[in-house]
């Protein structure tokens, strides 16, 4: 049994809304380019959301300046997913967000002034902790009760969706807004550069020549509802989340195992949970960051699970950049859209298969096949591997 | 919650008190003293030397407590690892932030790698070779309760043993920040890690029954929420033998003890309180139930109810 999705919202480098993101995906239009809003970083390109903090605050009606970009992006997507829904005394409603660095975009402004003893504004730190980014979103939406934040690096967003579905199925909540959000920061850009996996060129997921990732920013949110909530709201499901699994790779703190152990477990268990066959998966939205290590390990995992019958797959990271904790949630929204619109997105910048695995992702937009079930992968530091399965609502 | 019974079958805490490897510690525990410091166990007994050198305080505490719990409960592998942390790996976060703002050229990546909130859960899975569900919750003062609730869900879904815990570490800048922001903490800022095995099986190792756990973000009425929580568990406040609280005491309970005086202040100190309660329930048969009422941050309420297990 799955859980119904009745609302979706997304903001990323390729658009401020579901509609804008969908248009860019259809037109193969990437949002990765030189940075305009985040100044002073060493990255030559990233997937920046095309709005300043002031633009976002104005559009969202947030008056305080003590708010992280992470919260603003999250609120933008959460509002869209929440739509016209009303608060309710009888529908137990929760909020689960995911973020990797929370308000680091503000904290690093403080810390720079702190180091140079240039009148640091300590108030900026009130938005540092990841939990506070979620509480800000909850406050703006008027949600109280179950408010939670997950932080498992790059798989966080997928894990928020998984936890929300489990809470509904166990009857702890009736409906829950789930997703993830992360803003670009000098901290994460320097971090991935220090690991020497930040590509100064446009990233090339699943290509033999791939040389790393481009970071991105954004947020994705989905409204999940159980039976009781659906009866009361009258909302019509747009899709179902039917399968989910998380597994530890237990191989290395950052690198994925060469045999794809954790990823294989996550994919297999998620599909089993969905109660469908391997052959029922119409499309795989891969994690596909563009790093040597991830794309190889993920390819091995896909072969482990699907053998010679790997479904059409692609990574959308060359559109959005790697949005860290938001990635699993943004790509969940893309997965829902793939089912709604019968779309398989192109893996931009692919030319040559990875020599060891020989897999070819979908390189051109495909609108000619029915998409009934999508597998979405998200893998993170700490060997944190998560897979979700979305299916058409019938 | 309130489905099948859940049991705490192992507990381990590193703190500023003599908690580690010291069953029965609750009997003689006084407030954290003025000369307090973190009491570290012999980490070499739990962590390989090369790895230990690179590990920050929060990682050492978490891995040692986890291994100690697994040994205590006599289980091979837990089915899942669930961790709560309010502020995550502060030591490595500050270190990398400092490096990235002051060093030109190639930066050493270790502190970045170890700065993510799920480094504890990841390092635990690595150190014991665990491939199960691996989760990290970070909801400031409710991070531990959220982890406990997730662990409870897993056991209701069919898992048998879940390693669940919480950790937060103190770094010097925190004292400066709390001063500048005029936070009144009431007790010293400290570090601490507490881990547990939560089990669906009542074994020879059982310390206490976890009767219920509940979280409320943006809480309106703490007293009403507490009464309703106790009511769902067939209790009134007068039936509660001991309340361990952060925030305000619970009127009507037989005894109220402010646990931050014992643990010091950190975001997940309620995990210390849970270990204290489980330890006390084993040692003092006069105490049949303990309510942990966590309103360390007054807008957030965590309620955890522990019961004694009849022999």
XYZ file of C-alpha atoms in Angstrom:
705
model
C 0.000 0.000 0.000
C 1.295 3.422 -0.936
C 0.562 6.956 0.114
C -1.082 9.585 -2.079
C 0.661 12.712 -3.288
C -1.780 15.587 -3.725
C 0.488 18.585 -4.153
C 3.955 19.354 -5.493
C 6.196 22.397 -5.390
C 9.696 23.079 -6.626
C 12.230 25.856 -7.011
C 15.588 25.288 -8.656
C 18.057 26.794 -11.087
C 15.623 25.942 -13.889
C 12.595 27.702 -12.462
C 10.677 29.194 -9.580
C 7.676 26.866 -9.889
C 6.567 23.443 -11.093
C 5.476 24.972 -14.383
C 8.791 26.714 -14.999
C 10.811 23.630 -14.088
C 8.710 21.471 -16.392
C 9.188 23.886 -19.272
C 12.970 23.864 -18.831
C 13.028 20.071 -18.637
C 11.015 19.842 -21.850
C 13.278 22.356 -23.588
C 16.535 20.778 -22.333
C 17.401 24.117 -20.780
C 19.987 23.938 -18.007
C 20.181 26.416 -15.141
C 23.881 25.917 -14.513
C 26.093 28.923 -15.175
C 28.248 31.598 -13.574
C 27.135 32.741 -10.103
C 25.329 36.065 -9.815
C 23.896 36.149 -6.304
C 26.439 34.335 -4.130
C 29.608 36.377 -4.271
C 33.195 35.546 -3.412
C 33.237 31.814 -4.076
C 35.825 29.939 -6.085
C 33.294 28.084 -8.232
C 33.164 29.076 -11.880
C 29.618 27.768 -12.246
C 26.715 26.420 -10.223
C 22.968 25.885 -10.419
C 21.846 29.082 -8.737
C 18.177 29.963 -8.175
C 17.602 33.122 -10.196
C 16.469 35.367 -7.359
C 18.197 37.340 -4.613
C 17.300 36.896 -0.947
C 15.509 40.252 -1.090
C 13.500 39.105 -4.130
C 12.527 35.941 -2.298
C 11.617 37.713 0.930
C 9.456 40.185 -0.948
C 7.690 37.516 -2.964
C 7.082 35.419 0.131
C 6.146 38.289 2.422
C 8.879 37.480 4.952
C 9.796 40.700 6.733
C 12.775 39.708 8.890
C 16.285 39.790 7.488
C 17.259 37.034 9.919
C 16.143 34.239 7.682
C 18.379 31.857 5.780
C 18.168 31.426 2.033
C 17.609 27.754 2.836
C 14.359 28.657 4.620
C 13.275 31.032 1.860
C 13.783 28.448 -0.887
C 12.038 25.831 1.243
C 9.106 28.126 1.900
C 8.765 28.917 -1.803
C 8.421 25.237 -2.718
C 6.426 24.290 0.378
C 3.829 27.016 -0.321
C 3.374 25.755 -3.871
C 2.923 22.161 -2.707
C 0.553 23.225 0.079
C -1.559 25.231 -2.400
C -5.010 26.232 -1.142
C -5.132 23.623 1.593
C -6.499 24.787 4.906
C -5.321 24.174 8.411
C -7.526 21.733 10.248
C -8.214 20.777 13.819
C -8.987 17.177 12.906
C -6.416 16.382 10.213
C -3.144 15.747 12.018
C -0.695 17.587 9.796
C 3.102 17.459 9.952
C 6.095 18.999 8.242
C 9.323 17.182 7.491
C 12.079 19.057 5.762
C 15.580 17.984 4.936
C 18.675 20.099 4.747
C 22.381 19.415 4.771
C 23.803 22.706 5.988
C 20.733 24.599 7.236
C 21.479 28.290 7.629
C 25.155 28.031 6.698
C 24.628 30.744 4.058
C 24.079 33.183 6.966
C 26.528 31.610 9.423
C 29.440 32.046 7.045
C 28.653 35.759 6.769
C 28.832 35.955 10.566
C 31.987 33.879 10.792
C 33.876 35.941 8.260
C 33.223 39.082 10.314
C 33.954 37.177 13.508
C 37.393 36.118 12.270
C 38.299 39.591 11.102
C 36.735 41.166 14.225
C 34.572 43.311 12.006
C 31.471 43.721 14.218
C 30.012 40.229 13.707
C 26.209 40.107 13.902
C 25.530 37.231 16.320
C 21.835 37.403 15.495
C 22.653 35.780 12.142
C 23.411 32.568 14.031
C 19.822 32.176 15.168
C 19.140 30.678 11.739
C 22.167 28.355 11.786
C 20.721 25.128 13.076
C 18.979 22.947 10.541
C 15.909 22.555 12.718
C 15.333 26.302 12.737
C 15.108 26.387 8.930
C 12.185 23.973 9.160
C 10.561 25.769 12.082
C 10.606 28.964 10.022
C 8.751 27.216 7.189
C 6.277 25.693 9.671
C 5.621 29.065 11.258
C 4.959 30.739 7.910
C 2.530 27.951 6.934
C 0.916 27.733 10.371
C 1.822 24.085 10.900
C 2.389 22.921 14.492
C 2.867 19.504 16.078
C 5.074 17.105 14.197
C 7.841 19.310 12.764
C 11.059 17.505 11.948
C 14.277 17.844 10.002
C 16.400 15.074 8.532
C 20.013 15.568 7.630
C 21.708 12.681 5.881
C 23.710 14.720 3.373
C 22.689 14.175 -0.260
C 19.959 11.606 0.440
C 18.114 13.784 2.985
C 15.242 14.869 0.738
C 14.382 11.302 -0.223
C 14.473 10.303 3.427
C 11.972 13.020 4.358
C 9.514 11.580 1.837
C 10.111 8.065 3.172
C 9.568 9.103 6.789
C 6.399 11.000 5.896
C 4.927 7.975 4.141
C 5.755 5.738 7.115
C 4.182 8.154 9.612
C 0.965 8.172 7.597
C 0.840 4.405 7.181
C 1.354 3.898 10.913
C -1.399 6.368 11.712
C 0.822 8.888 13.481
C -0.133 11.613 10.984
C -2.984 12.076 8.495
C -1.114 14.296 6.093
C 2.409 15.640 5.925
C 4.299 18.131 3.838
C 7.661 16.542 3.014
C 10.680 17.774 1.142
C 14.110 19.252 1.278
C 15.918 22.518 0.826
C 19.506 23.735 0.558
C 21.055 27.046 -0.433
C 24.423 27.399 -2.096
C 27.181 28.407 0.304
C 30.892 29.033 0.136
C 31.195 26.265 2.741
C 29.784 23.517 0.522
C 31.448 24.820 -2.639
C 34.832 24.779 -0.886
C 33.999 21.403 0.612
C 33.388 19.680 -2.700
C 36.370 21.482 -4.181
C 38.540 20.177 -1.338
C 37.423 16.673 -2.269
C 38.438 17.463 -5.842
C 35.046 16.450 -7.202
C 33.802 19.911 -8.218
C 33.885 20.162 -12.005
C 34.754 23.657 -13.225
C 33.182 22.618 -16.535
C 29.494 21.765 -16.954
C 28.950 18.407 -15.261
C 28.572 15.292 -17.415
C 26.716 12.558 -15.491
C 27.245 8.979 -16.699
C 29.747 10.098 -19.338
C 33.187 8.527 -19.540
C 34.733 12.031 -19.413
C 32.839 13.092 -16.272
C 35.038 14.941 -13.814
C 32.779 15.869 -10.916
C 29.641 17.708 -9.940
C 28.348 21.271 -10.100
C 26.547 22.301 -6.953
C 23.071 23.719 -7.175
C 20.426 25.024 -4.804
C 16.706 24.830 -4.451
C 13.871 23.019 -2.760
C 11.192 20.481 -3.488
C 8.096 19.674 -1.442
C 5.250 17.173 -1.762
C 1.994 16.959 0.152
C 1.309 13.385 1.249
C -2.154 12.375 2.428
C -3.596 9.253 3.965
C -7.154 7.934 3.490
C -8.693 9.959 6.303
C -7.164 13.198 5.083
C -8.252 12.561 1.485
C -11.826 12.047 2.635
C -11.815 15.346 4.492
C -9.912 17.486 1.978
C -11.420 15.984 -1.143
C -8.032 16.385 -2.824
C -7.370 14.279 -5.891
C -4.069 12.369 -5.812
C -1.666 13.232 -8.606
C 0.543 10.221 -7.964
C 1.519 7.696 -5.294
C 4.704 7.067 -3.409
C 4.660 3.282 -3.197
C 8.152 2.139 -2.388
C 10.993 3.357 -0.223
C 14.132 2.025 1.370
C 17.268 3.271 3.010
C 20.420 1.201 3.437
C 23.915 1.895 4.695
C 26.755 1.195 2.298
C 29.199 0.879 5.249
C 32.156 1.156 2.914
C 33.671 4.629 3.323
C 32.664 7.953 4.906
C 32.320 9.661 1.513
C 33.034 7.230 -1.312
C 30.523 4.688 -2.594
C 31.518 1.044 -2.701
C 32.750 -0.321 -6.062
C 30.207 -3.173 -5.814
C 27.333 -0.748 -5.127
C 26.231 -2.718 -2.076
C 24.201 -0.030 -0.272
C 22.673 1.295 -3.485
C 21.706 -2.203 -4.593
C 19.991 -2.906 -1.270
C 18.109 0.409 -1.364
C 16.871 -0.102 -4.942
C 15.855 -3.733 -4.396
C 14.055 -3.049 -1.137
C 12.216 0.001 -2.489
C 10.890 -1.917 -5.495
C 9.911 -4.845 -3.263
C 8.086 -2.431 -0.946
C 6.206 -1.024 -3.937
C 4.982 -4.521 -4.743
C 5.758 -4.263 -8.447
C 8.074 -6.221 -10.696
C 11.456 -5.036 -11.964
C 9.982 -4.860 -15.446
C 7.298 -2.424 -14.270
C 9.777 0.407 -13.696
C 9.322 2.759 -16.682
C 12.119 5.174 -15.850
C 14.944 5.600 -13.359
C 15.751 9.144 -12.213
C 19.310 8.424 -11.183
C 21.357 10.149 -8.494
C 23.985 10.649 -11.241
C 26.053 13.467 -9.766
C 28.758 13.377 -12.397
C 31.515 12.239 -10.043
C 33.697 9.335 -11.157
C 32.814 7.398 -8.054
C 29.029 7.866 -7.787
C 28.158 7.244 -11.415
C 30.280 4.114 -11.534
C 28.885 2.723 -8.296
C 25.304 3.576 -9.284
C 25.765 1.933 -12.689
C 27.013 -1.227 -10.988
C 24.007 -1.170 -8.647
C 21.596 -0.792 -11.591
C 23.248 -3.796 -13.245
C 23.095 -5.760 -9.997
C 19.361 -5.188 -9.723
C 18.154 -5.143 -13.339
C 20.794 -7.303 -15.062
C 20.525 -6.851 -18.822
C 17.123 -5.181 -18.607
C 17.953 -1.774 -17.170
C 15.013 0.630 -17.658
C 15.555 3.959 -19.430
C 17.515 6.113 -16.978
C 18.909 9.610 -16.734
C 20.274 12.111 -14.274
C 18.753 15.597 -14.175
C 21.758 17.040 -12.274
C 23.088 18.729 -15.437
C 19.877 20.822 -15.391
C 19.817 21.809 -11.722
C 23.253 21.069 -10.346
C 23.521 18.860 -7.281
C 21.201 20.451 -4.756
C 22.355 18.239 -1.853
C 19.523 17.696 0.650
C 17.007 19.146 -1.790
C 18.015 16.779 -4.596
C 15.888 13.819 -3.517
C 12.842 16.067 -3.127
C 13.326 18.059 -6.344
C 13.829 14.817 -8.247
C 10.745 13.345 -6.562
C 8.773 16.244 -8.048
C 10.407 15.534 -11.429
C 9.443 11.860 -11.032
C 5.812 12.786 -10.351
C 5.868 15.039 -13.431
C 7.379 12.219 -15.504
C 4.352 10.069 -14.638
C 1.791 12.870 -15.037
C 3.157 13.989 -18.405
C 4.609 10.695 -19.706
C 8.096 12.153 -19.982
C 11.572 10.717 -19.805
C 14.087 13.488 -19.297
C 17.337 13.705 -21.227
C 20.655 13.208 -19.466
C 22.362 16.353 -20.753
C 26.031 16.271 -21.809
C 26.196 12.518 -22.342
C 28.340 11.281 -25.208
C 30.344 8.197 -24.302
C 29.418 5.313 -21.997
C 31.509 4.652 -18.877
C 34.050 2.057 -20.031
C 33.689 -0.358 -17.091
C 29.890 -0.515 -17.178
C 28.913 0.466 -20.723
C 25.519 1.903 -19.784
C 23.896 4.570 -21.947
C 21.442 6.963 -20.292
C 18.538 8.504 -22.196
C 20.093 11.392 -24.130
C 17.003 12.917 -25.779
C 13.640 13.877 -24.307
C 11.255 10.955 -24.777
C 7.540 11.747 -24.925
C 6.465 8.624 -26.750
C 6.203 6.050 -23.959
C 3.787 5.665 -21.056
C 5.505 6.276 -17.718
C 3.703 4.420 -14.948
C 6.403 3.843 -12.347
C 9.588 5.768 -11.608
C 12.512 4.771 -9.423
C 14.382 7.734 -7.921
C 17.792 7.277 -6.315
C 19.565 9.498 -3.795
C 22.912 8.603 -2.304
C 24.825 10.552 0.306
C 27.950 10.867 2.396
C 28.184 8.375 5.203
C 27.127 5.677 2.739
C 23.510 6.800 3.058
C 21.549 5.252 0.185
C 17.869 5.840 -0.444
C 15.512 4.854 -3.218
C 11.887 5.800 -3.782
C 9.308 4.353 -6.158
C 6.501 6.529 -7.521
C 3.521 4.999 -9.306
C 0.543 6.265 -11.235
C -2.548 6.786 -9.053
C -5.339 4.452 -10.142
C 2.390 4.946 19.407
C 0.824 2.618 21.992
C 1.126 -0.577 20.000
C 3.376 -3.473 20.925
C 5.554 -2.909 23.970
C 9.096 -1.663 23.407
C 12.039 -2.209 25.702
C 15.356 -0.566 26.425
C 17.851 -3.407 26.594
C 21.088 -1.436 26.689
C 22.185 2.113 27.441
C 25.483 3.960 27.345
C 26.351 7.587 27.982
C 29.494 9.691 27.756
C 28.968 12.951 29.618
C 30.450 15.308 32.173
C 29.360 12.788 34.817
C 30.600 9.264 35.694
C 28.011 7.626 33.444
C 30.032 5.459 31.069
C 30.297 1.785 32.037
C 28.836 2.646 35.429
C 25.461 0.941 35.892
C 23.678 2.331 38.921
C 25.201 5.796 38.427
C 21.853 7.487 39.003
C 21.859 6.672 42.726
C 24.692 9.000 43.682
C 24.583 11.618 40.957
C 24.863 15.238 42.013
C 24.709 18.370 39.866
C 27.433 18.988 37.312
C 30.132 20.707 39.370
C 31.932 23.955 38.717
C 35.098 22.085 37.732
C 33.252 19.828 35.343
C 34.820 18.342 32.229
C 33.870 15.637 29.791
C 34.720 12.241 31.276
C 36.106 10.261 28.356
C 36.357 6.491 28.421
C 39.400 4.690 27.058
C 38.402 5.180 23.417
C 41.182 2.870 22.204
C 39.167 -0.032 23.583
C 36.394 0.826 21.089
C 37.995 2.573 18.125
C 41.017 1.682 16.026
C 43.907 4.105 16.678
C 44.251 5.499 13.142
C 40.548 6.258 12.941
C 40.470 7.656 16.473
C 43.085 10.294 15.630
C 40.871 11.831 12.970
C 37.667 11.683 15.012
C 36.194 14.722 16.724
C 34.704 14.547 20.204
C 31.162 13.884 19.000
C 32.274 11.000 16.786
C 34.346 9.345 19.517
C 31.531 9.600 22.027
C 28.962 8.246 19.583
C 30.957 5.284 18.314
C 32.098 4.237 21.810
C 28.548 4.398 23.226
C 27.176 2.473 20.258
C 29.686 -0.340 20.528
C 29.152 -0.508 24.270
C 25.368 -0.814 23.762
C 25.703 -3.589 21.218
C 27.970 -5.505 23.605
C 25.606 -4.959 26.558
C 22.514 -6.147 24.718
C 24.277 -9.235 23.449
C 23.120 -8.683 19.872
C 25.258 -9.032 16.760
C 23.897 -6.299 14.522
C 21.090 -3.871 15.159
C 18.485 -3.765 12.367
C 18.835 0.008 12.103
C 20.812 2.984 13.384
C 18.947 6.188 14.268
C 20.698 9.264 15.629
C 19.482 12.655 16.832
C 21.689 15.724 17.027
C 20.754 19.336 17.606
C 23.794 21.065 16.211
C 25.715 18.232 14.596
C 29.463 18.049 14.200
C 30.345 21.546 15.410
C 34.068 20.967 15.876
C 34.632 19.933 12.264
C 32.117 22.462 10.946
C 33.926 25.347 12.626
C 37.292 23.954 11.577
C 36.332 23.762 7.902
C 34.592 27.126 7.989
C 37.780 28.603 9.400
C 39.949 26.843 6.814
C 37.773 27.851 3.890
C 37.833 31.521 4.935
C 41.531 31.738 5.758
C 43.453 29.254 3.607
C 44.207 29.893 -0.045
C 44.724 27.019 -2.436
C 43.939 23.377 -1.830
C 42.049 22.714 1.415
C 42.324 19.509 3.450
C 38.918 17.792 3.116
C 38.743 15.781 6.352
C 36.880 18.361 8.421
C 34.404 18.946 5.568
C 33.782 15.226 5.264
C 33.195 14.982 9.012
C 31.053 18.118 9.218
C 27.803 16.611 7.957
C 25.173 15.820 10.563
C 25.034 12.157 9.625
C 28.724 11.526 10.238
C 27.930 9.831 13.568
C 25.384 7.433 12.079
C 27.683 6.831 9.108
C 30.740 6.155 11.264
C 28.751 3.778 13.470
C 27.576 1.807 10.430
C 31.151 1.729 9.138
C 32.660 0.655 12.435
C 30.285 -2.291 12.868
C 29.685 -3.093 9.179
C 25.953 -2.397 9.328
C 23.877 -2.195 6.128
C 20.513 -1.400 7.712
C 18.372 1.742 7.797
C 20.577 4.688 8.796
C 18.955 7.959 9.795
C 19.821 11.296 11.361
C 17.241 13.661 12.849
C 18.113 17.272 13.655
C 15.267 19.234 15.189
C 17.244 21.208 17.778
C 15.960 20.389 21.291
C 13.651 17.633 19.992
C 16.240 15.819 17.872
C 16.480 12.876 20.252
C 12.723 12.450 20.681
C 12.346 12.420 16.888
C 15.007 9.722 16.653
C 13.245 7.724 19.363
C 9.927 8.040 17.542
C 11.528 6.851 14.286
C 13.082 3.884 16.127
C 9.646 3.044 17.548
C 8.123 3.130 14.048
C 10.818 0.738 12.824
C 10.082 -1.744 15.614
C 6.355 -1.564 14.840
C 7.259 -2.253 11.207
C 8.998 -5.455 12.208
C 12.558 -4.615 13.220
C 13.704 -6.338 16.418
C 16.614 -4.223 17.678
C 17.331 -0.618 16.815
C 20.389 1.308 17.923
C 19.067 4.763 18.765
C 20.852 7.658 20.390
C 21.805 11.283 20.399
C 24.930 13.374 20.615
C 25.934 17.019 20.749
C 29.325 18.538 21.316
C 30.391 21.744 23.001
C 32.878 24.053 21.304
C 34.276 27.207 22.877
C 32.495 29.664 20.606
C 29.135 28.448 21.982
C 29.802 30.185 25.316
C 30.512 33.433 23.483
C 27.384 33.058 21.327
C 25.030 32.288 24.218
C 26.450 35.303 26.048
C 26.089 37.625 23.065
C 22.543 36.454 22.346
C 21.705 36.634 26.073
C 20.427 33.051 26.236
C 19.826 32.039 29.814
C 20.934 28.428 29.968
C 20.622 27.898 33.720
C 23.503 25.428 33.803
C 26.860 25.012 32.113
C 27.008 24.152 28.409
C 28.331 20.610 28.064
C 28.841 17.763 25.606
C 27.139 14.416 25.755
C 26.205 11.260 23.889
C 23.690 8.625 24.945
C 22.861 5.534 22.940
C 20.375 2.741 23.545
C 19.195 -0.520 22.110
C 15.441 -0.290 21.695
C 13.970 -3.724 21.262
C 10.622 -5.339 20.561
C 11.712 -8.229 22.770
C 11.724 -8.275 26.547
C 15.038 -9.964 27.284
C 17.185 -10.715 30.317
C 18.922 -7.408 29.598
C 15.762 -5.263 29.696
C 16.209 -2.106 31.764
C 12.828 -0.472 31.257
C 9.802 -0.331 29.003
C 9.457 2.656 26.678
C 5.729 3.250 27.039
C 5.348 6.240 24.739
C 7.088 9.200 23.123
C 5.446 12.325 21.741
C 6.720 15.519 20.101
C 5.032 18.887 19.688
C 6.646 21.668 17.706
C 5.167 25.145 18.219
C 3.433 23.972 21.380
C 0.604 26.117 22.741
C -0.145 24.571 26.152
C 2.491 22.399 27.774
C 0.271 21.387 30.687
C -2.637 20.377 28.412
C -0.342 18.398 26.110
C 1.237 16.649 29.098
C -2.127 15.756 30.648
C -3.412 14.421 27.329
C -0.235 12.376 26.824
C -0.486 10.836 30.283
C -4.213 10.228 29.755
C -3.526 8.258 26.576
C -1.259 6.091 28.696
C -3.828 5.573 31.438
C -2.149 7.926 33.899
C -2.820 11.193 35.667
C -0.039 13.460 36.915
C -0.483 12.150 40.480
C 0.409 8.659 39.210
C 3.817 9.777 37.954
C 6.548 8.787 40.401
C 9.248 10.959 38.913
C 9.354 13.748 36.365
C 12.694 14.673 34.838
C 12.147 18.078 33.325
C 13.776 20.861 31.374
C 11.689 24.011 31.495
C 9.030 23.891 34.206
C 8.158 21.098 36.662
C 4.922 19.145 36.167
C 2.471 20.119 38.898
C 0.966 17.215 40.784
C 3.673 14.638 40.141
C 5.215 12.942 43.181
C 8.712 14.226 42.437
C 10.230 16.667 39.952
C 13.954 16.758 39.144
C 15.516 19.282 36.721
C 17.786 17.095 34.615
C 19.877 19.876 33.064
C 21.517 20.331 36.458
C 22.771 16.746 36.114
C 23.698 16.673 32.434
C 24.564 20.281 31.758
C 22.956 21.968 28.778
C 23.060 20.631 25.236
C 20.342 20.213 22.624
C 19.901 16.481 23.137
C 20.288 16.341 26.919
C 16.931 14.535 27.123
C 18.832 11.430 25.963
C 20.930 11.722 29.125
C 17.668 11.956 31.062
C 16.412 8.771 29.409
C 19.514 6.858 30.460
C 19.262 8.303 33.961
C 15.617 7.192 34.137
C 16.309 3.681 32.845
C 19.187 3.323 35.293
C 17.013 4.521 38.177
C 14.110 2.217 37.287
C 16.446 -0.743 37.587
C 18.032 0.345 40.852
C 15.013 1.726 42.708
C 11.998 -0.596 42.694
C 9.963 2.106 44.430
C 9.899 4.077 41.181
C 7.473 2.509 38.699
C 7.345 5.163 36.023
C 9.284 8.212 34.893
C 8.105 11.033 32.647
C 10.726 13.049 30.797
C 9.280 16.448 30.017
C 11.619 18.283 27.651
C 10.803 21.946 27.095
C 14.439 23.046 26.964
C 13.231 25.341 24.231
C 9.823 26.490 25.364
C 8.192 26.356 21.929
C 9.109 22.678 21.579
C 7.818 19.894 23.787
C 9.104 16.332 23.998
C 7.364 13.808 26.244
C 8.803 10.382 26.965
C 7.274 7.856 29.348
C 9.254 4.983 30.808
C 7.853 2.170 32.917
C 9.431 -0.451 35.096
C 9.306 -3.991 33.765
C 7.922 -6.548 36.205
C 10.366 -9.372 36.799
